[in-house]
Coordinates of C-alpha atoms in Angstrom, one line a residue:
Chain A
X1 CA 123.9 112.8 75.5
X2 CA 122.1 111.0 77.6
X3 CA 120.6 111.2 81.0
X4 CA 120.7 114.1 83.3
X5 CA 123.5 117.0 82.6
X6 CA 124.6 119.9 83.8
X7 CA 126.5 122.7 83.1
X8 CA 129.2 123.9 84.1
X9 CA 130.5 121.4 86.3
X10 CA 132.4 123.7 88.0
X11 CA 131.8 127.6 89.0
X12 CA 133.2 130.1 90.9
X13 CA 131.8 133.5 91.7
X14 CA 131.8 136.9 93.4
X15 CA 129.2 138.1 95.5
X16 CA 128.1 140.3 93.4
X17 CA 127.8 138.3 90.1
X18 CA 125.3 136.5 88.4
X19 CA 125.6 133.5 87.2
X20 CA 123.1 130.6 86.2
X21 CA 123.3 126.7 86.2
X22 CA 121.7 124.9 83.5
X23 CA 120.5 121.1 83.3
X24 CA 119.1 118.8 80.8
X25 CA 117.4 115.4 80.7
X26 CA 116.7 113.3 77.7
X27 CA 114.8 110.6 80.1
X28 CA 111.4 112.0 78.6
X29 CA 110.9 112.6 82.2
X30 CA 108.2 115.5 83.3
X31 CA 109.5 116.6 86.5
X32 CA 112.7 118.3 87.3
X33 CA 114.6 119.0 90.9
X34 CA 116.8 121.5 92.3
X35 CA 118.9 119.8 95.3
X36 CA 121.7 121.4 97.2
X37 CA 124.5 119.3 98.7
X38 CA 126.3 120.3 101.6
X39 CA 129.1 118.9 103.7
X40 CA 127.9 116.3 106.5
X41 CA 124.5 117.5 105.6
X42 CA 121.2 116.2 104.2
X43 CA 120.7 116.8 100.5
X44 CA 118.3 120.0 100.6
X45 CA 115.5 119.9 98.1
X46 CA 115.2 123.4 96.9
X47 CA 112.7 124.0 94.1
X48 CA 110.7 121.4 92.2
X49 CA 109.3 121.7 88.7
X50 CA 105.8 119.6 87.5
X51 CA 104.9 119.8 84.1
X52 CA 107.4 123.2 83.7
X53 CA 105.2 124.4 86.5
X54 CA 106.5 124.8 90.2
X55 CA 105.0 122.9 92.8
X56 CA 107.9 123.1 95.3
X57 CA 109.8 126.3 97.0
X58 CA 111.3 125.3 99.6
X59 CA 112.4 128.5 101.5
X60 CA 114.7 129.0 99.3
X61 CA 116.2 132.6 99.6
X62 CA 115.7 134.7 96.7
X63 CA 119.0 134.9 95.8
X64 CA 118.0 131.8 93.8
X65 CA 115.8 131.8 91.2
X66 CA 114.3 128.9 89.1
X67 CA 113.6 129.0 85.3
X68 CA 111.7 125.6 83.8
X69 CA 111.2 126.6 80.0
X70 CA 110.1 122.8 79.3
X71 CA 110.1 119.8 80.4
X72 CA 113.8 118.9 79.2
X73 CA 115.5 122.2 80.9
X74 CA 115.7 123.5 84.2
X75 CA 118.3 126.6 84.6
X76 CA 118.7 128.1 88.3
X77 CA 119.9 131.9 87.7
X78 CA 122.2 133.1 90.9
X79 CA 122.9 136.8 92.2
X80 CA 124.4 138.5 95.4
X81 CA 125.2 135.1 96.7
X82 CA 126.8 134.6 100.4
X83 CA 130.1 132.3 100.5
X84 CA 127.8 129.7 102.9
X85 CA 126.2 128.9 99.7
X86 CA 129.0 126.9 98.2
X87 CA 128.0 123.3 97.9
X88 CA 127.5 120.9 95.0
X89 CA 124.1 121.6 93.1
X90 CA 122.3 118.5 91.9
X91 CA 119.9 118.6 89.1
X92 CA 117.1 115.7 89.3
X93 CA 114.3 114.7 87.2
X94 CA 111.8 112.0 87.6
X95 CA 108.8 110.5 85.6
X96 CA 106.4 112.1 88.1
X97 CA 103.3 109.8 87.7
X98 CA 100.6 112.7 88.7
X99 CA 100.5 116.2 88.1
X100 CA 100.2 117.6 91.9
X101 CA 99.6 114.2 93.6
X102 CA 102.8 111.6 92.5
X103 CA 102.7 107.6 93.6
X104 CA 106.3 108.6 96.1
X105 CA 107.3 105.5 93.9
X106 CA 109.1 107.4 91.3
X107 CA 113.3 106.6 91.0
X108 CA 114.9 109.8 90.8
X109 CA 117.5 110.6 88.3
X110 CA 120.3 112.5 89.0
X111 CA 122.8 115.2 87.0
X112 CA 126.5 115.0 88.2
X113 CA 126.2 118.4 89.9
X114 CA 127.9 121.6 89.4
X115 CA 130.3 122.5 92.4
X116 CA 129.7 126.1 92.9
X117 CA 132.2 128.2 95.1
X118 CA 131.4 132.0 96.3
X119 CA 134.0 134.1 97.4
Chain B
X1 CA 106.9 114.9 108.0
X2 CA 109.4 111.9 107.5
X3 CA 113.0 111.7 108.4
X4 CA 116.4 109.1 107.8
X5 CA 118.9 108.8 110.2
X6 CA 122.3 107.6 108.7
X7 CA 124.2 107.3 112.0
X8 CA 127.8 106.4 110.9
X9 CA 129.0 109.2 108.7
X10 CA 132.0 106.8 107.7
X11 CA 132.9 103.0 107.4
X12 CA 136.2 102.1 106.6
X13 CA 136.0 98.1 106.1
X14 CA 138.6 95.5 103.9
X15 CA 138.3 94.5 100.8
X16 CA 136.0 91.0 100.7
X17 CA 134.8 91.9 104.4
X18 CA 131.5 92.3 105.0
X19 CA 130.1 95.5 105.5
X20 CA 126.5 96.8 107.1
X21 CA 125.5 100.6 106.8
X22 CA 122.9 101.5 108.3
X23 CA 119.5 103.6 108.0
X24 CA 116.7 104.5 110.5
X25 CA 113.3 106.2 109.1
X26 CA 110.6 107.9 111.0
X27 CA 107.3 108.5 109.6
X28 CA 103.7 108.3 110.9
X29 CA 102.4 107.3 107.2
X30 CA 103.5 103.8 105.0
X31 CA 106.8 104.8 103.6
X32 CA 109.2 104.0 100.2
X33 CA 112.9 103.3 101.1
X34 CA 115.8 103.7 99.1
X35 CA 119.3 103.6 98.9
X36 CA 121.2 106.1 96.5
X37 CA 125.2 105.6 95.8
X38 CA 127.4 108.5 95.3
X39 CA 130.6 108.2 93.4
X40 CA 133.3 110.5 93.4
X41 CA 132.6 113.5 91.4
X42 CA 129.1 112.1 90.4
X43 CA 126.0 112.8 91.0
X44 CA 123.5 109.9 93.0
X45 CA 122.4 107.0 91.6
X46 CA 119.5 104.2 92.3
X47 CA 121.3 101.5 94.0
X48 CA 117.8 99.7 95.0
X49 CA 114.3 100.8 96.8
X50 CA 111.9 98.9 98.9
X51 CA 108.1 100.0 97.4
X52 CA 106.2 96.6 98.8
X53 CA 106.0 92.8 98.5
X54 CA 109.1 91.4 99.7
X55 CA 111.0 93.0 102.3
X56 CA 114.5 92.2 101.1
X57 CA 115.3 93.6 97.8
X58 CA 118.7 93.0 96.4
X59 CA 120.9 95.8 93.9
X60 CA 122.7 93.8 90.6
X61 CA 126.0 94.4 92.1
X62 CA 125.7 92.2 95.3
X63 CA 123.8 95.2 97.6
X64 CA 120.9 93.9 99.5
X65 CA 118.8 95.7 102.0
X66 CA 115.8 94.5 104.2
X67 CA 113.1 96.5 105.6
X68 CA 111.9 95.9 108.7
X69 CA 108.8 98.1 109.8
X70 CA 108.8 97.1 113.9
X71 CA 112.5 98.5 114.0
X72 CA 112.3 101.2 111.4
X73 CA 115.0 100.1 109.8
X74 CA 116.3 99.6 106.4
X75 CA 119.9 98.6 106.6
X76 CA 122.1 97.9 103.6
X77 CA 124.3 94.8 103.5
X78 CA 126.9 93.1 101.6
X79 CA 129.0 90.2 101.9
X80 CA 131.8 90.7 100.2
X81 CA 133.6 94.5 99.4
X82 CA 135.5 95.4 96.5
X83 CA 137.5 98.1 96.0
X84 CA 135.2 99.7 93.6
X85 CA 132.6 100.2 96.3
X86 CA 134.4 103.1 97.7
X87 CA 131.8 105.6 97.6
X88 CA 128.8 107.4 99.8
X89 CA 125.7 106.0 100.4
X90 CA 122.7 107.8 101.1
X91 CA 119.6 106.1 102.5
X92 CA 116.1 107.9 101.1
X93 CA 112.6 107.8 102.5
X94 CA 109.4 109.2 100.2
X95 CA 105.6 108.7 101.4
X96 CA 102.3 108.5 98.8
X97 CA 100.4 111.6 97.6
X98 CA 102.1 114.8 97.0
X99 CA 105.1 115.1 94.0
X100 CA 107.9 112.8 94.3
X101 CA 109.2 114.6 97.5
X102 CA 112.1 112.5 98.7
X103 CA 114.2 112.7 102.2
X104 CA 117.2 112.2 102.2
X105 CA 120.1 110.7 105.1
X106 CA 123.1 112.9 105.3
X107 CA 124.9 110.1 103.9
X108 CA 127.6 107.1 104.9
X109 CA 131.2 107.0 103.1
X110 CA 132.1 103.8 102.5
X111 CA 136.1 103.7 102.1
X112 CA 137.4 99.9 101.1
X113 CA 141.2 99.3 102.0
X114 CA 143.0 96.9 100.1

């Protein structure tokens, strides 16, 4: 494999279950993104992981919860999600130059996304 | 904070026409510029990114795009579609300091006709 992945690619769910979302690199990269994709809106940065540590949390409600066991893995566990959550969920990672203070130079790479559906 | 304004949210446009999509930035700090492509079922890919030096910077599959800082502008060009250009382009803007936080446009769909 090479790349970003993630798995599954696709997902649907309940309300009430819990599910997680897994993603990989093998770019040797050290830091790792959680974006949400919705229609005719901005990709949403959700939660960013430096060095397996988390220097981003963007509001995100906590019916989403990050897990960065290294550097190559980045899960995002799901629970008692609302049907407005459905998007596409894009996994990122980047060679993030500085711990806490990064160059804003870095390319991004990105997973093909896992299209999540709540009913 | 910075934003990106993608005003078209589509472009349909021939195949060998030209074709322009176009990005706006706002920030009150020197910025980074990029431009992402999204293929069906895919996630986004570097197409090309303005960091400094020259102001137009050109993609290996014809794509160009010039910044220009008195009009805020980074517009993507190029001058002759194909087919396999069908896809959705977002336009990116990131600033120094801080983690590689990147905004993001809300995206242009570029549909080629034959």
């Amino acid at each position: 494999e090479t790349g970003v992945t993630q798995t599954p690619r696709h997902l649907v769910m309940g309300m009430t279950n819990k599910k997680s979302l897994k993603c990989e690199q093998h770019l040797g990269h050290n830091a790792m993104y959680w974006y949400k994709q919705s229609a005719k809106k901005p990709l949403e940065l959700m939660f960013v992981y430096s060095l397996e540590e988390r220097v981003e949390n963007n509001s995100v409600p906590s019916r989403f919860s990050p897990e960065c066991p290294n550097s190559s893995h980045l899960f995002l566990h799901l629970h008692t999600l609302q049907p407005e959550d459905s998007a596409l969920y894009l996994c990122a990672s980047s060679h993030a130059t500085k711990m806490t203070s990064g160059s804003g130079t870095d390319t991004q790479y990105f997973g093909p996304g896992t299209r999540l559906t709540v009913l | 904070a910075q934003s990106v304004t993608q005003l078209d949210s589509q472009v349909p446009v021939f195949e060998e026409a030209p074709v322009e999509l176009r990005c706006n930035y706002s920030s009150s700090v020197s910025v980074y510029l990029f431009w992402y492509v999204q293929y069906p079922n895919q996630g986004l890919q570097l197409l090309l990114k303005y960091l400094s030096g020259s102001t137009l910077v050109e993609s290996i599959n014809g794509f160009e795009a010039e910044f220009n800082k008195s009009q805020t502008s980074f517009h993507l060009r190029k001058p002759s579609v194909h087919i396999s250009d069908t896809a959705e382009y977002f336009c990116a803007v990131s600033i120094s300091g801080g983690y590689q936080k990147v905004t993001f446009g809300t995206g242009t769909k570029l549909q080629v006709i034959p």
